[in-house]
Short mmCIF file of C-alpha atoms in Angstrom, two decimals:
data_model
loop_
_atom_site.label_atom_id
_atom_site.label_comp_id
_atom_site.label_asym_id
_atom_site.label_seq_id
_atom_site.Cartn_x
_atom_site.Cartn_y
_atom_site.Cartn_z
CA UNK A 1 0.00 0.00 0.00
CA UNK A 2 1.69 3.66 -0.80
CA UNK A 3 1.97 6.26 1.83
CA UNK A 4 -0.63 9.06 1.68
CA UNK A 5 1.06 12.30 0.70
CA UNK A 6 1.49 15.18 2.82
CA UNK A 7 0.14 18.34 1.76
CA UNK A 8 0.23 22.01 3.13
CA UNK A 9 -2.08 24.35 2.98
CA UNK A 10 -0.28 27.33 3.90
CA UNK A 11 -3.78 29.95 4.40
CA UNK A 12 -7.39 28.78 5.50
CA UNK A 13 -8.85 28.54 2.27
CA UNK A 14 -12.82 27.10 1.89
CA UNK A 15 -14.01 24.34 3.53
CA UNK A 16 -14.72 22.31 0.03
CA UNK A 17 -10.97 22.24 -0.77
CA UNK A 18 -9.86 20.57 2.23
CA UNK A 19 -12.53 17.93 1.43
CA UNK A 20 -10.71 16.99 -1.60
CA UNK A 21 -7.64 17.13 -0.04
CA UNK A 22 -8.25 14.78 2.30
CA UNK A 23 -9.69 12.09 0.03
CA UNK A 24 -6.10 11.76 -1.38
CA UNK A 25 -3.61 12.40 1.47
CA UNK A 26 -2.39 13.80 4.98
CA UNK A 27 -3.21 17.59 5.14
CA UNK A 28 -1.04 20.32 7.49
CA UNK A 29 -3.17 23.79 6.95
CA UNK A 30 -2.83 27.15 8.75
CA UNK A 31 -6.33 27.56 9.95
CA UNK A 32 -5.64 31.19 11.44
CA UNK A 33 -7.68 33.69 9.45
CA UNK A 34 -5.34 36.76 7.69
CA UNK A 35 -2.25 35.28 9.33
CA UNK A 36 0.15 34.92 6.77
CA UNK A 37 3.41 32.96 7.13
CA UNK A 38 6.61 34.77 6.94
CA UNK A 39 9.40 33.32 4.43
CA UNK A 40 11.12 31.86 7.60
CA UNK A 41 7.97 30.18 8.68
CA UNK A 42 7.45 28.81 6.04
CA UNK A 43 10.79 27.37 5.64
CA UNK A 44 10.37 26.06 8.95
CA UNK A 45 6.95 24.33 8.43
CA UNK A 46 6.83 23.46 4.14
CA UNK A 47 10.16 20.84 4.22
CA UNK A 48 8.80 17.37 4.59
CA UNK A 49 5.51 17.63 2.40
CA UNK A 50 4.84 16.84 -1.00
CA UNK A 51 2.62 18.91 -1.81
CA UNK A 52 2.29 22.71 -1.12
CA UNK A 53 -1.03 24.98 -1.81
CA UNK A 54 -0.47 28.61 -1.33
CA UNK A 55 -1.41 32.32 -1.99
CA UNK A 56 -0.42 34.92 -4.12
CA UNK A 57 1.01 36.71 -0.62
CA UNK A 58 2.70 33.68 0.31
CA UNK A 59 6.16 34.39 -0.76
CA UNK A 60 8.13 30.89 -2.60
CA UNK A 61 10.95 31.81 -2.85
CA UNK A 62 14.71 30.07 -4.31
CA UNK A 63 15.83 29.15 -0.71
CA UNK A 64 12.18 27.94 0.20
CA UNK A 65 12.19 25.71 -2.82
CA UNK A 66 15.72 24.37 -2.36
CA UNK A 67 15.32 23.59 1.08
CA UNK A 68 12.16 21.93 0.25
CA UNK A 69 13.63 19.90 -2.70
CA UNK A 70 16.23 17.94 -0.60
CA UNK A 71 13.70 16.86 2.29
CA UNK A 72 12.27 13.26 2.50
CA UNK A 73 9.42 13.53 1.34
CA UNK A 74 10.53 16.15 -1.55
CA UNK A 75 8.22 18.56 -2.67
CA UNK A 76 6.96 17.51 -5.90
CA UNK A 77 4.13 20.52 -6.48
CA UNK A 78 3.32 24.29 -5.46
CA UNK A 79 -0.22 24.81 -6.28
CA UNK A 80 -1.25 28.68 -6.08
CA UNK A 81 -4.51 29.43 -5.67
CA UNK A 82 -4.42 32.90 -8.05
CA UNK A 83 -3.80 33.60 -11.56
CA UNK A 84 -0.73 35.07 -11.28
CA UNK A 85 2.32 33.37 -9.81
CA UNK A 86 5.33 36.01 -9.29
CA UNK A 87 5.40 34.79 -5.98
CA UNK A 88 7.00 32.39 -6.89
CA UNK A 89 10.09 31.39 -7.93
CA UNK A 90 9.46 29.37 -10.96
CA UNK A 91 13.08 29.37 -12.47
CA UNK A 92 13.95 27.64 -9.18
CA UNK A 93 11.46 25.40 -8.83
CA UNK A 94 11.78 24.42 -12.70
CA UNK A 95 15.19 23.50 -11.46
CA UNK A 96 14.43 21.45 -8.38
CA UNK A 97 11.94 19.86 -11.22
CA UNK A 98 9.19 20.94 -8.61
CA UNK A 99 6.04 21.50 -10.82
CA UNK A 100 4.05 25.39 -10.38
CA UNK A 101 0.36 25.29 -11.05
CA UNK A 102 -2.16 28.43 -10.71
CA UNK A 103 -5.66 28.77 -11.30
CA UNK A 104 -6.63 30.98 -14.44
CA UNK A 105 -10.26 31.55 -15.91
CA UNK A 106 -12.19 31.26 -12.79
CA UNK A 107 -11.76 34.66 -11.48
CA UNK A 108 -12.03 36.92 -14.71
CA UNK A 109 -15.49 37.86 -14.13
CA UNK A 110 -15.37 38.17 -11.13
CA UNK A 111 -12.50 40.56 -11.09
CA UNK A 112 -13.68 42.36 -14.25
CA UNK A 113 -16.80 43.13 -11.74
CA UNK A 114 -14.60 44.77 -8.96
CA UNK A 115 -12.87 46.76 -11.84
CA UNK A 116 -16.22 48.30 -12.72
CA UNK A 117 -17.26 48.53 -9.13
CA UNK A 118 -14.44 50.71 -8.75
CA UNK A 119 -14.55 53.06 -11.78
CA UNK A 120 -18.69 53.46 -10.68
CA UNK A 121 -17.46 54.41 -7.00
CA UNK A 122 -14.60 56.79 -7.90
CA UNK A 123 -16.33 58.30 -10.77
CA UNK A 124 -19.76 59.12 -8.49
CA UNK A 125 -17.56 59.45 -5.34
CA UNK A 126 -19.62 56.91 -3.58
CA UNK A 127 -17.17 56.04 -0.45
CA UNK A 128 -16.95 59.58 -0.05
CA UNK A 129 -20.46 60.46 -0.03
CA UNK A 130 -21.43 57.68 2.08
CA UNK A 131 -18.32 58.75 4.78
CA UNK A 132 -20.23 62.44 4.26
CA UNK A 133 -24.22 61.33 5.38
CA UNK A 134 -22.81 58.57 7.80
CA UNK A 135 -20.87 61.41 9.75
CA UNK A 136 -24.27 63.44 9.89
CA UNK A 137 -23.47 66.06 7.52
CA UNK A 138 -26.08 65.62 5.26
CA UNK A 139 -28.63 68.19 5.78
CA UNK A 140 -30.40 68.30 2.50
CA UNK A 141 -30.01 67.99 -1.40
CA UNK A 142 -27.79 70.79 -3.30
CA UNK A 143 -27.17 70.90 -6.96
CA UNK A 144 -23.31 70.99 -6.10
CA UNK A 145 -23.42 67.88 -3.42
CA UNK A 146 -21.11 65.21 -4.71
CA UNK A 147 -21.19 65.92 -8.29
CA UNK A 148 -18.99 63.53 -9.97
CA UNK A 149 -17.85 62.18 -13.70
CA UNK A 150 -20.29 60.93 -16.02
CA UNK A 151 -19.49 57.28 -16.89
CA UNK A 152 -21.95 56.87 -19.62
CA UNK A 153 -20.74 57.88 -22.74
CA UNK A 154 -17.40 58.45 -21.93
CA UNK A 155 -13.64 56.67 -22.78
CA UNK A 156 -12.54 54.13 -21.56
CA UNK A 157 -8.90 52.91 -21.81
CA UNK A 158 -7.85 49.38 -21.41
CA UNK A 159 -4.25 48.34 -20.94
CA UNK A 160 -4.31 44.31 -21.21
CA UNK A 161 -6.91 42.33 -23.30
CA UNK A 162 -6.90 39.24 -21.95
CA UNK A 163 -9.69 37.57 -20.24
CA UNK A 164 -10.44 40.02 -17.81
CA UNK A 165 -9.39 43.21 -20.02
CA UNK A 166 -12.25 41.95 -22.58
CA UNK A 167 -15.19 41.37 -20.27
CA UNK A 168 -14.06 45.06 -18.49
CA UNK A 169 -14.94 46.09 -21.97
CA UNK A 170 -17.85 43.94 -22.20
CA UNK A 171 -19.45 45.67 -19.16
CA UNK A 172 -18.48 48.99 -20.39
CA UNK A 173 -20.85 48.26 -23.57
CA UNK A 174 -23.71 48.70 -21.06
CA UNK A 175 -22.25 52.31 -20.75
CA UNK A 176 -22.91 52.97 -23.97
CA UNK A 177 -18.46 54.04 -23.47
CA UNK A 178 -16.38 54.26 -26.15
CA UNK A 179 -13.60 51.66 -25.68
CA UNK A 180 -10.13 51.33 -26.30
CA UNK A 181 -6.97 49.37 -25.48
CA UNK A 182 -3.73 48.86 -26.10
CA UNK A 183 -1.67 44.92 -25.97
CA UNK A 184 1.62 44.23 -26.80
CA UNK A 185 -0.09 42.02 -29.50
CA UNK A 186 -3.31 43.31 -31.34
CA UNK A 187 -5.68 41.03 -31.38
CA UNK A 188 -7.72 39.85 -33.84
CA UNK A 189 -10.41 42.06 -36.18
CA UNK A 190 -13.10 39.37 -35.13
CA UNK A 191 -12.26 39.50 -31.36
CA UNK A 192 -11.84 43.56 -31.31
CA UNK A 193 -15.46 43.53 -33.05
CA UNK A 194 -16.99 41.66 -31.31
CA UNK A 195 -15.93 43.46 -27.89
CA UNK A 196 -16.34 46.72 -29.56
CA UNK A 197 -12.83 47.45 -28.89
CA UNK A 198 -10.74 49.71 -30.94
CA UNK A 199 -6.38 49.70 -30.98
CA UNK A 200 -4.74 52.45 -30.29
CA UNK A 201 -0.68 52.86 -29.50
CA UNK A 202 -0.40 53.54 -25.11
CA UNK A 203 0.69 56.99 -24.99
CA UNK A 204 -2.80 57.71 -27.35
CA UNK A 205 -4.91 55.46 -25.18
CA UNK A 206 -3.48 57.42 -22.00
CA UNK A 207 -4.34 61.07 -23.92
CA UNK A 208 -7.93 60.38 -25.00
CA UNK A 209 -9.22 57.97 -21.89
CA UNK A 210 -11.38 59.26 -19.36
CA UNK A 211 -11.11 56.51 -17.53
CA UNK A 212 -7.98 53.69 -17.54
CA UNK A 213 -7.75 50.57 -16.38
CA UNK A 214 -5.18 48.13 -15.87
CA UNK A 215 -5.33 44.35 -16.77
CA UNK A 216 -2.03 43.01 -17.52
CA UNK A 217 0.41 40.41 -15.42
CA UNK A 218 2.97 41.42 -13.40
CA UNK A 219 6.35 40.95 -15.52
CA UNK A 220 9.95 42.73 -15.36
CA UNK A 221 8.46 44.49 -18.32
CA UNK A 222 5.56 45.72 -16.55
CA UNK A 223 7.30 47.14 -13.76
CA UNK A 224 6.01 50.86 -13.07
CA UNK A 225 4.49 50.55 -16.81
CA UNK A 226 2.45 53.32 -15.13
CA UNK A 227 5.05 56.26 -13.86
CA UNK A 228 5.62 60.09 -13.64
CA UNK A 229 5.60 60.38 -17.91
CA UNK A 230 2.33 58.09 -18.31
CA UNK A 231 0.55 60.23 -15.55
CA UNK A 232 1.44 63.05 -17.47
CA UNK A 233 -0.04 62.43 -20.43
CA UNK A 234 -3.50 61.49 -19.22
CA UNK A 235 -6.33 63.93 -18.98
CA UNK A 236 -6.62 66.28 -15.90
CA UNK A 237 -9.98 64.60 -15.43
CA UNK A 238 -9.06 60.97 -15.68
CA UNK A 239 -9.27 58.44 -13.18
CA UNK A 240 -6.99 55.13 -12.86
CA UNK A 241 -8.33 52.04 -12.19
CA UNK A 242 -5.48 48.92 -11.01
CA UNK A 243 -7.18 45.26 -10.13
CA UNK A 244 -4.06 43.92 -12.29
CA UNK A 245 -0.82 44.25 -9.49
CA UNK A 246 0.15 46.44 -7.34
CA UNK A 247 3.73 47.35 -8.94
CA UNK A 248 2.48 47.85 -11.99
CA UNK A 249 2.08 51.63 -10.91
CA UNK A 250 4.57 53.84 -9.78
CA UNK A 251 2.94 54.51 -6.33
CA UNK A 252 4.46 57.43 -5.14
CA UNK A 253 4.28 59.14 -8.73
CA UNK A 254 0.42 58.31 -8.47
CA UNK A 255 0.43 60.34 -5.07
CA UNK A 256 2.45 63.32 -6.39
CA UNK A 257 -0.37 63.33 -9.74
CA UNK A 258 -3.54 63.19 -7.33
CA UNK A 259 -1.74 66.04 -5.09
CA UNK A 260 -0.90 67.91 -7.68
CA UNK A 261 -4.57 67.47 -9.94
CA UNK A 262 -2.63 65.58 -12.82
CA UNK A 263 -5.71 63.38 -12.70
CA UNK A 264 -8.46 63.23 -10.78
CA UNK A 265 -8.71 60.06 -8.86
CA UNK A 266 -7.74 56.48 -8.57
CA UNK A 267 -9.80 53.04 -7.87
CA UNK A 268 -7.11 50.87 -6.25
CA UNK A 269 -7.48 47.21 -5.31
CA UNK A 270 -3.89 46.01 -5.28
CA UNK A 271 -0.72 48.11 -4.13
CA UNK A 272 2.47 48.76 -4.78
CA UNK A 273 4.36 46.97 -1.28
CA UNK A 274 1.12 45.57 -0.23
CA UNK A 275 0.25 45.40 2.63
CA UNK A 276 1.16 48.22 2.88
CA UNK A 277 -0.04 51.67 1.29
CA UNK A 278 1.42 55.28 0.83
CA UNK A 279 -0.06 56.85 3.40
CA UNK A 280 -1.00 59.81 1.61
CA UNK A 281 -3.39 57.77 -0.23
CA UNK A 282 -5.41 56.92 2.71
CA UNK A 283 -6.14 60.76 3.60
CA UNK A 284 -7.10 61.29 -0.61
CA UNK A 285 -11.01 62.16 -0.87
CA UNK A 286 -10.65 61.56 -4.83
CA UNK A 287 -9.10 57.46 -3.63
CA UNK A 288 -11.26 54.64 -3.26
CA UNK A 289 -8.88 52.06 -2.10
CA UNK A 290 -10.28 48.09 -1.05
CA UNK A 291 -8.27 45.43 0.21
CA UNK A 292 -7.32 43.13 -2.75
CA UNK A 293 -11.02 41.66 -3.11
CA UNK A 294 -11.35 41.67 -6.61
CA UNK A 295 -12.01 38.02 -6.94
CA UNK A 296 -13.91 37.69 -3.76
CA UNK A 297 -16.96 35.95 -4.08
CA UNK A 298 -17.97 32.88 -2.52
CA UNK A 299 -18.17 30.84 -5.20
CA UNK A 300 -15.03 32.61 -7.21
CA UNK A 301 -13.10 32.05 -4.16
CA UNK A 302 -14.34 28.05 -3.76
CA UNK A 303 -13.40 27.82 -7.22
CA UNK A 304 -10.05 28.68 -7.24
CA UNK A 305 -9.60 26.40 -4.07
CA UNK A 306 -10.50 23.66 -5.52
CA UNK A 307 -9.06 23.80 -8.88
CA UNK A 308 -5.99 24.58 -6.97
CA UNK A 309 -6.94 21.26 -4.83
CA UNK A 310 -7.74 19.63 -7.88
CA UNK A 311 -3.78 20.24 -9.41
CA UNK A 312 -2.54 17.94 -6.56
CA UNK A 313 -4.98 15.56 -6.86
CA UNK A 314 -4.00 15.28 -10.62
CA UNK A 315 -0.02 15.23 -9.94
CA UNK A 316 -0.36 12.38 -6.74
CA UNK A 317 -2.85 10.34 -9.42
CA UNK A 318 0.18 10.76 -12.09
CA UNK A 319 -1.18 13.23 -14.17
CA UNK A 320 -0.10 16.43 -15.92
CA UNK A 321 -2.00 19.12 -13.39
CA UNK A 322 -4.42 21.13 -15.52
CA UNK A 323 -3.02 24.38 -15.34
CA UNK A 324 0.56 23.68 -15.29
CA UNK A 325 3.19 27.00 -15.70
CA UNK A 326 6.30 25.32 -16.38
CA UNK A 327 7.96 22.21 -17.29
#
């Protein structure tokens, strides 16, 4: 009879996934809600299983990996339970010949809703309003009180048409806004028509959009792709919307162009050294800042459990995980 494999589950995750977990081997799981395992914790506590599930704020890195790699039992698996996986380090794990998995598709939607969210709230200054009446200042309708951007009929700019760039677009269309996006590939004349989107180089995108929003990975190449000279050239009257990551913006130029009016506000769900944030972006009326919810729904966030639960299962029955990264 084989041994059951060990698995950690390095952030209480829903109840479904541990089900599955279960049915196949021994699981370890940090059941403490928010608490997040340092790097050093996590090298104290991952050597010795086969299998590891994390989070996009767990942190995987070389030494992790390595130290992982040359216990008995060797990891064989990182399953992250996101989309994106720059946390970690798949050049090293690809060498330890430790398989990455992540778990794309699920949450598009569900982000591309947030995005929206956002652009309503910052463009109608909702957060602030509601701060405004809940404080008991509201003493009656004016024809000044919390007059904000129209969102119908307006621009919108979209930087990354993937999955969740095109169904930001698609909810736009309800808008009746006039989209655009730029993509370091153009996609095809049947996809751009039938998302009503229309090309246009980044600099252009960033001079005609009254609104821009941000959908691509998080890459050496995307690094700051927002900065001081991007800022510049948008309109005095646009507002920035991130759900992509938080380094993709130049935080502290985004603080000096919302000080200084460069643009008007910002709809941020992800930051820049999260968790932390500037601080001056806390104080910012014209800021609507949440937590890094965008996928979190219920059943988004079961999802992406279990298809992250559903990688190991795959890899300890001997098959290729589903969603795979590398090797």
């Amino acid at each position: 009879m084989s041994k059951r494999p060990k698995i950690l589950v390095t952030q209480r995750i829903p109840a479904d996934a541990y089900s599955l977990l279960h049915s196949i081997g021994e699981v370890e799981a940090n059941m403490d809600e928010g608490i997040i395992w340092s790097p050093e914790e996590l090298l104290r506590r991952a050597p010795g299983h086969d299998y590891l599930l994390c989070l996009l704020t767990d942190t995987i890195d070389a030494r992790v990996l390595e130290t992982c790699a040359s216990a008995s039992p060797r990891l064989k698996l990182v399953a992250n339970m996101a989309v994106g996986y720059n946390n970690i380090d798949v050049k090293a794990a690809t060498r330890q010949q430790i398989t990455v998995s992540n778990t794309p598709g699920v949450l598009s939607d569900t982000t591309a809703d947030l995005a929206f969210a956002l652009l309503l709230a910052t463009a109608r200054r909702v957060p602030e309003a509601e701060r405004f009446l809940r404080a008991g200042k509201f003493t009656g309708w004016g024809p000044l009180l919390f007059c904000g951007a129209e969102v119908h009929g307006s621009t919108l700019g979209i930087i990354g048409a993937g999955r969740i760039g095109r169904l930001m677009a698609k909810r736009a269309g309800g808008f009746d806004m006039h989209v655009c996006y730029y993509n370091t590939r153009r996609l095809p004349a049947d996809i751009e028509a039938s998302y009503r989107l229309t090309y246009v180089e980044l600099e252009e995108l960033l001079r005609q959009s009254d609104f821009v929003s941000l959908h691509v990975p998080y890459a050496p190449t995307t690094h700051h792709l927002i900065g001081e000279r991007e800022l510049a050239l948008m309109k005095s009257s646009a507002i920035l919307i991130n759900t992509a990551r938080g380094p993709v913006v130049d935080e502290k130029a985004l603080v000096h162009a919302l000080q200084s009016g460069r643009i008007a506000g910002a709809g941020l769900d992800v930051f820049e050294h999260e968790p932390a944030v500037e601080p001056e972006l806390l104080s910012m009326e014209n800021v609507v800042l949440v937590p890094h919810i965008a996928s979190a729904s219920f059943k988004t966030r079961t999802r992406m459990a279990m298809m992250a639960a559903e990688n190991i299962v795959a890899h300890a029955q001997g098959q290729r995980p589903p969603n795979q990264v590398n090797g």
